[in-house]
């Protein structure tokens, strides 16, 4: 593997023609609501979870090889500001019975839906206090979760998964921190890999940024390469079940247009009802050139929650 | 459906010939260690997770119909003594950017590995301070998890699943609280259903006890019908990947032999390294007579944890 | 001591002439703001904490006898709905050094400002989203506390304390759950005790309700006797440093006028900036006929918090 | 005030004659138990809390001037490794009643007994698994606190307080991080100040280290000047109620003898049953030359806890 020092130098050339940052304004409520799934719809892109898509995915399982797409949830993982993950072992107070049984548990204190490899639901983000499908955030929020659009309603997602290896396309281990993935990048990578995005796919983008996970956590969360507004809008037009990446927000952060803040979160979750999947482990897939696979994920049924830490799998 | 009042009356007859409770003593460390998987082994029955078993499961997916096997994690779920599950919504402090973005999260305080539908790892239980494979509990315990046998090492489990409907065999909605499932019950139910247990299977037992979940939580956790020592030992001889049930400890509780305490936890987890899966939702499978299916489960990668709340799926 | 059974019977007679419940409407913001302490004032009745009052209290210390006015914070204390108090012992991971040192701590998860014997600050309560001195609740609230009127600003309160023994006046051990203490009750009790309220006093009211603490926690939090609107307004006219009682809200709960909800909380905290002190242990003071004493309390300096659990003392 | 840069230079000279570090071995259990307070004693130096000492303190209150000795508990305070302090505001879900009442609280997740200005109880420290008075740590520890020697038993401590200003004696703002306060230092400072230590006093030592609190938290917890073995043993011979300082462990850290670990914790808490009081705010006392005062502290009645965050006061 080439050294990161060299890659950084190469990167300057490889990314020289990057387009200027485009700005974005949220569509008005009347333009974005009701969503294409209907006025009372809650699942959004989760509507793609149906027997036909499960079968489509199952047919891709040919060797039984499974790739774990989640990081370990531990003390040395990066955490975004304001997030914590604390495990307090509860050592046994036994023994119980003549079998001298002991029982250990642990208390965990964490934004459990928003740490580690994580899946975003639609209560996570709002535009001007309106959630997906223009549900009023303040009306459905309670102290103990949201009464609509909660994570417990998602259920297992199984569909065809597609990896788009942008780091590979660019010939680098890790994309530079300020690299915005373009529509052309996505199209060229797909062409190079010989795969196409189909409706209902789980689309996973490899940036290489995960190489910093647990190695330089401060760098990891300080920003990242990723898709911007244009690439997100193009991907969403392909009608995916979800968009994922091996960085923390799927999208480039901060956005090149400093006036807008994580716009892809709003474009995907709020405007279009498309789930996001963050902090993935995709390097093994990229190395194995596993570009098409059965994607399986089981979000926790956290009532009213904004997201779920997950441990998804790619199987081929 | 017949009323529970009538069922209780019927139950008295149906279970009159139940065998006397058998006692159990843990085998000595020299008898139980090393485990059949080897002296340094940590995965135990998780060793069955391999491509051949994944393929075996995938071939059972014929319609793409998915059954969710997990309860919702919410405020009205039953909790065993000493367990808590608290969700504290973190309302957004936005707006951020000209896109007027808001971001919500939630803090969860919970024995997250041991609430709701839950999967037991091998640090959860010990005999006389020895874990599976005679690992010394006190040597691997830290304040923040266990340094061996932790939940992060399990990974996705996908294999053939088998449902054994004992409530159905007995013709009742719910087995009586003190009913110990016998080896004969298991064999008769399997014969009636026309399925056999194969090595590496996820074996799920339906007792009907889940009908009390969220309805009478005090009753739910006060005890339950389930397998006892004999049935557990017979099942483990079949070499399963895991044993699950729609009650809170898989096994009958309290054990008919009052001198022993949750012995199946020790037999499965400590002596044989066989995982347990508790608080399952199995009624839809039983109703659909779905006795054979692809079983998929993704335990969270909680470093050093004793278990994981899970949201497993049966697909056929 | 007479039995509670007899007391209950007596109580029916003793309280037969109770006046009808009076209603209350919050004064308009223009009527209640600025407070008498000024427009930018944050301490409210805490302004009484000054050298002269400290000296006034110190002169009451004649024997050095100290009365502990706080309940133990433990697992068997009553908790109002939505409150928790969990202690997780962190056993030592030593030994450290040749001195074989071990170090234990504990994690506490609790609404620590609002459990046990507790002292209410001015961010605890609002009328129509306005706090004391009409500070806008939504403008000063953050995820991690309030930026104004926080508990860290209170500091030690030391002043003359006065006990008003209403249970004693009525000749009962415990006032009935629905007994509203009247202005006449307060005046008669003070006259009987031979003490007067002076400006800046800590005024503590004994109802006997604390006898249910830890004995019948469900009863304890289900309601309580206490002052109502009229008594609160009379007491506040005496210009106290704080109002306390041996029940959970100081005031009668629920209010006899079912349309208003804990109005004394608003009258004291929101309208007049007078602190409340709840769940006191006052029986030893009442038994010792200790009606006048040095009152000392040290609220925790919890930045931005709404209150503090406290362990106040009466010394004479 | 002289600049810290100059002070550091001066410090090199001022501290040149510092004695070599002395080592320490814990006395055997038979040498240290029973304690001087008796075999079943739990209060230790807390036995000094009695009316005579309260009166002795009250007589020192001459002007009513109160000094707050506690830091604010907030997000920007230093935390020793493994400690956390998180406040989660619980915004109101009102309005309640026609009075439009709102009610806010906060959940706090913290080692609340061991953060901020903190008071150490006797379960906090052990020598070779034995606590004060040779109570067996493992026998009295539970998941939810200790069954003996818990913080709930301490109660209010009010006694004469004495400040020993070592920074002032040395003519520096802050003692160097590796400065061990000697017996001679203590004696000279007391002589200079014209005060003597009496039995039952709260002895507070000013090092200036608190100047780093909230300014350079990493430095603050990285070590500190303080008393060593010799000074601790001399102070304990004076029979104090407690020893406190404006640093995090009262004692010098790390100890100059690298083989022993926080030995003063063991000498005070474990061997002699003398409480420690850490992270004090003493600069205002030093500036005011307030060397003698009424010391008042109200530890929280945390059942079974190892310590308590506190907000003590000095009044003169």
mmCIF file of C-alpha atoms in Angstrom, chain D residues 66-303:
data_model
loop_
_atom_site.group_PDB
_atom_site.id
_atom_site.type_symbol
_atom_site.label_atom_id
_atom_site.label_comp_id
_atom_site.label_asym_id
_atom_site.label_seq_id
_atom_site.Cartn_x
_atom_site.Cartn_y
_atom_site.Cartn_z
ATOM 1 C CA UNK D 66 -19.582 33.683 54.069
ATOM 2 C CA UNK D 67 -16.980 32.220 51.706
ATOM 3 C CA UNK D 68 -18.125 29.654 49.185
ATOM 4 C CA UNK D 69 -15.524 26.880 49.078
ATOM 5 C CA UNK D 70 -16.900 24.883 46.120
ATOM 6 C CA UNK D 71 -16.360 25.037 42.399
ATOM 7 C CA UNK D 72 -19.298 25.119 40.017
ATOM 8 C CA UNK D 73 -20.224 21.661 38.719
ATOM 9 C CA UNK D 74 -20.184 22.218 35.004
ATOM 10 C CA UNK D 75 -19.041 20.996 31.657
ATOM 11 C CA UNK D 76 -15.736 22.792 31.731
ATOM 12 C CA UNK D 77 -14.475 21.474 35.035
ATOM 13 C CA UNK D 78 -11.539 19.055 35.204
ATOM 14 C CA UNK D 79 -12.458 15.407 35.636
ATOM 15 C CA UNK D 80 -10.140 12.678 36.781
ATOM 16 C CA UNK D 81 -9.852 9.737 34.357
ATOM 17 C CA UNK D 82 -12.924 7.536 34.363
ATOM 18 C CA UNK D 83 -15.182 10.245 35.745
ATOM 19 C CA UNK D 84 -17.983 11.958 33.904
ATOM 20 C CA UNK D 85 -20.518 14.665 34.598
ATOM 21 C CA UNK D 86 -23.357 14.994 32.143
ATOM 22 C CA UNK D 87 -26.450 17.087 32.527
ATOM 23 C CA UNK D 88 -29.384 16.376 30.241
ATOM 24 C CA UNK D 89 -32.076 19.021 30.492
ATOM 25 C CA UNK D 90 -35.575 17.582 30.568
ATOM 26 C CA UNK D 91 -37.634 20.318 28.991
ATOM 27 C CA UNK D 92 -41.167 20.582 30.202
ATOM 28 C CA UNK D 93 -43.993 18.688 28.564
ATOM 29 C CA UNK D 94 -46.637 21.074 29.910
ATOM 30 C CA UNK D 95 -48.599 23.222 30.105
ATOM 31 C CA UNK D 96 -50.455 21.889 33.102
ATOM 32 C CA UNK D 97 -53.676 23.418 34.414
ATOM 33 C CA UNK D 98 -55.271 26.733 33.656
ATOM 34 C CA UNK D 99 -52.224 28.287 35.266
ATOM 35 C CA UNK D 100 -50.270 27.127 32.201
ATOM 36 C CA UNK D 101 -47.603 25.608 34.396
ATOM 37 C CA UNK D 102 -44.429 24.150 32.875
ATOM 38 C CA UNK D 103 -41.941 22.021 34.770
ATOM 39 C CA UNK D 104 -38.312 21.397 33.835
ATOM 40 C CA UNK D 105 -35.867 18.944 35.363
ATOM 41 C CA UNK D 106 -32.541 17.421 34.362
ATOM 42 C CA UNK D 107 -31.052 13.972 34.359
ATOM 43 C CA UNK D 108 -27.518 13.886 35.650
ATOM 44 C CA UNK D 109 -25.201 11.003 34.901
ATOM 45 C CA UNK D 110 -22.087 11.266 37.015
ATOM 46 C CA UNK D 111 -19.869 9.761 39.637
ATOM 47 C CA UNK D 112 -21.638 12.370 41.709
ATOM 48 C CA UNK D 113 -19.752 11.500 44.858
ATOM 49 C CA UNK D 114 -16.406 11.950 43.153
ATOM 50 C CA UNK D 115 -16.649 15.022 40.952
ATOM 51 C CA UNK D 116 -16.148 18.706 41.642
ATOM 52 C CA UNK D 117 -15.455 19.780 45.188
ATOM 53 C CA UNK D 118 -15.699 16.383 46.819
ATOM 54 C CA UNK D 119 -15.697 14.770 50.212
ATOM 55 C CA UNK D 120 -14.247 11.278 50.634
ATOM 56 C CA UNK D 121 -15.895 8.631 52.752
ATOM 57 C CA UNK D 122 -14.258 5.484 54.012
ATOM 58 C CA UNK D 123 -15.523 3.062 51.350
ATOM 59 C CA UNK D 124 -13.622 5.060 48.748
ATOM 60 C CA UNK D 125 -10.255 3.546 49.616
ATOM 61 C CA UNK D 126 -8.876 0.250 50.846
ATOM 62 C CA UNK D 127 -5.566 -1.388 51.605
ATOM 63 C CA UNK D 128 -5.389 -4.918 50.316
ATOM 64 C CA UNK D 129 -9.206 -5.122 50.158
ATOM 65 C CA UNK D 130 -9.698 -3.863 53.722
ATOM 66 C CA UNK D 131 -11.493 -0.575 54.397
ATOM 67 C CA UNK D 132 -11.298 1.630 57.486
ATOM 68 C CA UNK D 133 -11.402 -0.387 60.697
ATOM 69 C CA UNK D 134 -10.498 -3.442 58.599
ATOM 70 C CA UNK D 135 -14.019 -3.830 57.236
ATOM 71 C CA UNK D 136 -13.797 -6.338 54.402
ATOM 72 C CA UNK D 137 -14.491 -4.468 51.175
ATOM 73 C CA UNK D 138 -15.858 -7.477 49.345
ATOM 74 C CA UNK D 139 -18.327 -8.274 52.097
ATOM 75 C CA UNK D 140 -19.918 -4.850 52.256
ATOM 76 C CA UNK D 141 -19.919 -3.987 48.551
ATOM 77 C CA UNK D 142 -23.107 -4.435 46.566
ATOM 78 C CA UNK D 143 -24.061 -3.379 43.074
ATOM 79 C CA UNK D 144 -25.843 -0.398 44.538
ATOM 80 C CA UNK D 145 -23.544 0.836 47.245
ATOM 81 C CA UNK D 146 -21.822 -0.357 50.376
ATOM 82 C CA UNK D 147 -23.729 -1.755 53.334
ATOM 83 C CA UNK D 148 -21.322 -0.246 55.837
ATOM 84 C CA UNK D 149 -19.430 3.048 56.081
ATOM 85 C CA UNK D 150 -21.764 4.713 53.574
ATOM 86 C CA UNK D 151 -21.929 8.455 52.983
ATOM 87 C CA UNK D 152 -25.496 8.678 54.334
ATOM 88 C CA UNK D 153 -24.124 8.240 57.839
ATOM 89 C CA UNK D 154 -21.915 11.326 57.899
ATOM 90 C CA UNK D 155 -24.362 14.178 58.210
ATOM 91 C CA UNK D 156 -23.593 17.854 58.513
ATOM 92 C CA UNK D 157 -20.105 18.689 59.683
ATOM 93 C CA UNK D 158 -19.717 22.004 61.467
ATOM 94 C CA UNK D 159 -16.551 22.851 63.321
ATOM 95 C CA UNK D 160 -13.758 25.348 63.560
ATOM 96 C CA UNK D 161 -11.923 25.660 60.266
ATOM 97 C CA UNK D 162 -8.286 26.594 59.829
ATOM 98 C CA UNK D 163 -6.624 27.658 56.603
ATOM 99 C CA UNK D 164 -2.925 26.966 56.150
ATOM 100 C CA UNK D 165 -1.635 29.124 53.304
ATOM 101 C CA UNK D 166 1.479 27.388 51.996
ATOM 102 C CA UNK D 167 1.492 29.306 48.735
ATOM 103 C CA UNK D 168 1.547 32.484 50.785
ATOM 104 C CA UNK D 169 4.329 31.174 52.998
ATOM 105 C CA UNK D 170 6.411 30.466 49.918
ATOM 106 C CA UNK D 171 5.546 33.778 48.295
ATOM 107 C CA UNK D 172 4.149 32.216 45.140
ATOM 108 C CA UNK D 173 0.772 32.139 43.465
ATOM 109 C CA UNK D 174 0.936 28.432 42.793
ATOM 110 C CA UNK D 175 3.222 25.820 44.297
ATOM 111 C CA UNK D 176 5.189 23.847 41.683
ATOM 112 C CA UNK D 177 3.498 20.641 40.542
ATOM 113 C CA UNK D 178 6.080 18.461 42.264
ATOM 114 C CA UNK D 179 6.276 20.303 45.555
ATOM 115 C CA UNK D 180 5.725 18.151 48.639
ATOM 116 C CA UNK D 181 4.583 20.242 51.582
ATOM 117 C CA UNK D 182 6.703 19.473 54.634
ATOM 118 C CA UNK D 183 5.919 19.443 58.335
ATOM 119 C CA UNK D 184 8.124 22.498 58.691
ATOM 120 C CA UNK D 185 6.080 24.296 56.032
ATOM 121 C CA UNK D 186 2.891 23.652 57.981
ATOM 122 C CA UNK D 187 4.411 24.759 61.261
ATOM 123 C CA UNK D 188 5.945 27.907 59.792
ATOM 124 C CA UNK D 189 2.751 28.883 58.031
ATOM 125 C CA UNK D 190 0.675 28.420 61.181
ATOM 126 C CA UNK D 191 3.159 30.461 63.153
ATOM 127 C CA UNK D 192 3.189 33.184 60.524
ATOM 128 C CA UNK D 193 -0.593 33.261 60.507
ATOM 129 C CA UNK D 194 -0.821 33.196 64.292
ATOM 130 C CA UNK D 195 -3.154 30.244 64.518
ATOM 131 C CA UNK D 196 -2.913 26.763 66.010
ATOM 132 C CA UNK D 197 -4.632 23.556 65.032
ATOM 133 C CA UNK D 198 -7.023 22.276 67.682
ATOM 134 C CA UNK D 199 -8.522 18.793 67.920
ATOM 135 C CA UNK D 200 -11.644 18.470 65.763
ATOM 136 C CA UNK D 201 -10.680 21.204 63.304
ATOM 137 C CA UNK D 202 -11.284 21.173 59.594
ATOM 138 C CA UNK D 203 -7.767 21.821 58.287
ATOM 139 C CA UNK D 204 -7.636 23.335 54.813
ATOM 140 C CA UNK D 205 -4.388 23.743 52.907
ATOM 141 C CA UNK D 206 -3.935 26.355 50.203
ATOM 142 C CA UNK D 207 -1.513 25.450 47.430
ATOM 143 C CA UNK D 208 -2.744 27.757 44.684
ATOM 144 C CA UNK D 209 -3.221 24.757 42.426
ATOM 145 C CA UNK D 210 -6.893 25.712 41.999
ATOM 146 C CA UNK D 211 -5.756 28.512 39.695
ATOM 147 C CA UNK D 212 -5.515 25.881 36.967
ATOM 148 C CA UNK D 213 -9.130 24.721 37.486
ATOM 149 C CA UNK D 214 -11.146 25.421 34.353
ATOM 150 C CA UNK D 215 -8.130 27.151 32.834
ATOM 151 C CA UNK D 216 -5.881 24.204 32.088
ATOM 152 C CA UNK D 217 -7.797 21.107 33.107
ATOM 153 C CA UNK D 218 -5.247 18.748 31.640
ATOM 154 C CA UNK D 219 -2.543 20.288 33.783
ATOM 155 C CA UNK D 220 -4.839 20.373 36.785
ATOM 156 C CA UNK D 221 -5.367 16.614 36.841
ATOM 157 C CA UNK D 222 -1.895 15.668 35.620
ATOM 158 C CA UNK D 223 -0.472 15.921 39.136
ATOM 159 C CA UNK D 224 -0.292 18.520 41.883
ATOM 160 C CA UNK D 225 1.632 19.834 44.862
ATOM 161 C CA UNK D 226 0.369 18.784 48.274
ATOM 162 C CA UNK D 227 1.175 17.130 51.548
ATOM 163 C CA UNK D 228 3.169 13.893 51.577
ATOM 164 C CA UNK D 229 3.428 11.077 54.052
ATOM 165 C CA UNK D 230 5.262 13.043 56.756
ATOM 166 C CA UNK D 231 2.985 16.079 56.685
ATOM 167 C CA UNK D 232 -0.124 13.878 56.617
ATOM 168 C CA UNK D 233 1.033 11.917 59.624
ATOM 169 C CA UNK D 234 1.820 15.115 61.527
ATOM 170 C CA UNK D 235 -1.541 16.640 60.692
ATOM 171 C CA UNK D 236 -3.419 13.516 61.697
ATOM 172 C CA UNK D 237 -1.640 13.579 65.053
ATOM 173 C CA UNK D 238 -3.370 16.940 65.642
ATOM 174 C CA UNK D 239 -6.667 14.984 65.543
ATOM 175 C CA UNK D 240 -8.559 16.901 62.852
ATOM 176 C CA UNK D 241 -12.150 16.343 61.663
ATOM 177 C CA UNK D 242 -10.920 16.430 58.088
ATOM 178 C CA UNK D 243 -8.043 17.451 55.828
ATOM 179 C CA UNK D 244 -8.763 19.480 52.741
ATOM 180 C CA UNK D 245 -6.941 21.261 49.958
ATOM 181 C CA UNK D 246 -7.438 23.158 46.739
ATOM 182 C CA UNK D 247 -6.057 20.300 44.655
ATOM 183 C CA UNK D 248 -7.671 17.019 43.559
ATOM 184 C CA UNK D 249 -6.179 14.514 46.029
ATOM 185 C CA UNK D 250 -5.175 16.740 49.007
ATOM 186 C CA UNK D 251 -1.767 15.038 48.739
ATOM 187 C CA UNK D 252 1.111 15.468 46.301
ATOM 188 C CA UNK D 253 0.583 13.437 43.146
ATOM 189 C CA UNK D 254 2.298 11.422 41.999
ATOM 190 C CA UNK D 255 4.083 10.669 45.221
ATOM 191 C CA UNK D 256 7.847 11.346 45.029
ATOM 192 C CA UNK D 257 8.349 7.725 45.985
ATOM 193 C CA UNK D 258 7.091 6.180 42.749
ATOM 194 C CA UNK D 259 6.533 2.801 44.342
ATOM 195 C CA UNK D 260 3.638 4.035 46.461
ATOM 196 C CA UNK D 261 0.343 5.291 45.098
ATOM 197 C CA UNK D 262 -1.598 8.123 46.740
ATOM 198 C CA UNK D 263 -0.433 6.983 50.167
ATOM 199 C CA UNK D 264 -2.120 9.835 52.035
ATOM 200 C CA UNK D 265 -5.457 8.454 50.870
ATOM 201 C CA UNK D 266 -4.657 5.264 52.712
ATOM 202 C CA UNK D 267 -3.073 6.996 55.730
ATOM 203 C CA UNK D 268 -6.060 9.295 56.230
ATOM 204 C CA UNK D 269 -9.068 7.268 55.096
ATOM 205 C CA UNK D 270 -8.043 3.663 55.614
ATOM 206 C CA UNK D 271 -5.608 3.676 58.517
ATOM 207 C CA UNK D 272 -6.866 6.593 60.608
ATOM 208 C CA UNK D 273 -10.443 7.177 59.524
ATOM 209 C CA UNK D 274 -9.827 10.826 58.727
ATOM 210 C CA UNK D 275 -11.941 12.330 55.941
ATOM 211 C CA UNK D 276 -10.453 14.139 52.931
ATOM 212 C CA UNK D 277 -11.953 17.118 51.127
ATOM 213 C CA UNK D 278 -10.738 17.856 47.611
ATOM 214 C CA UNK D 279 -10.903 20.490 44.905
ATOM 215 C CA UNK D 280 -11.679 23.297 47.305
ATOM 216 C CA UNK D 281 -11.881 26.982 46.417
ATOM 217 C CA UNK D 282 -9.585 28.601 48.984
ATOM 218 C CA UNK D 283 -8.139 31.602 47.220
ATOM 219 C CA UNK D 284 -10.742 34.060 48.588
ATOM 220 C CA UNK D 285 -9.960 32.872 52.135
ATOM 221 C CA UNK D 286 -6.222 33.279 51.553
ATOM 222 C CA UNK D 287 -6.666 36.737 50.075
ATOM 223 C CA UNK D 288 -8.836 37.805 52.992
ATOM 224 C CA UNK D 289 -6.347 36.296 55.441
ATOM 225 C CA UNK D 290 -9.284 34.432 56.902
ATOM 226 C CA UNK D 291 -7.306 31.777 58.731
ATOM 227 C CA UNK D 292 -9.897 30.818 61.317
ATOM 228 C CA UNK D 293 -13.635 30.477 60.695
ATOM 229 C CA UNK D 294 -16.731 28.384 61.156
ATOM 230 C CA UNK D 295 -16.525 25.554 58.670
ATOM 231 C CA UNK D 296 -19.824 24.016 57.544
ATOM 232 C CA UNK D 297 -20.366 21.168 55.105
ATOM 233 C CA UNK D 298 -23.414 19.060 54.283
ATOM 234 C CA UNK D 299 -22.504 15.852 52.447
ATOM 235 C CA UNK D 300 -25.408 14.361 50.508
ATOM 236 C CA UNK D 301 -27.014 11.392 52.234
ATOM 237 C CA UNK D 302 -26.128 9.048 49.380
ATOM 238 C CA UNK D 303 -26.838 5.585 50.728
#
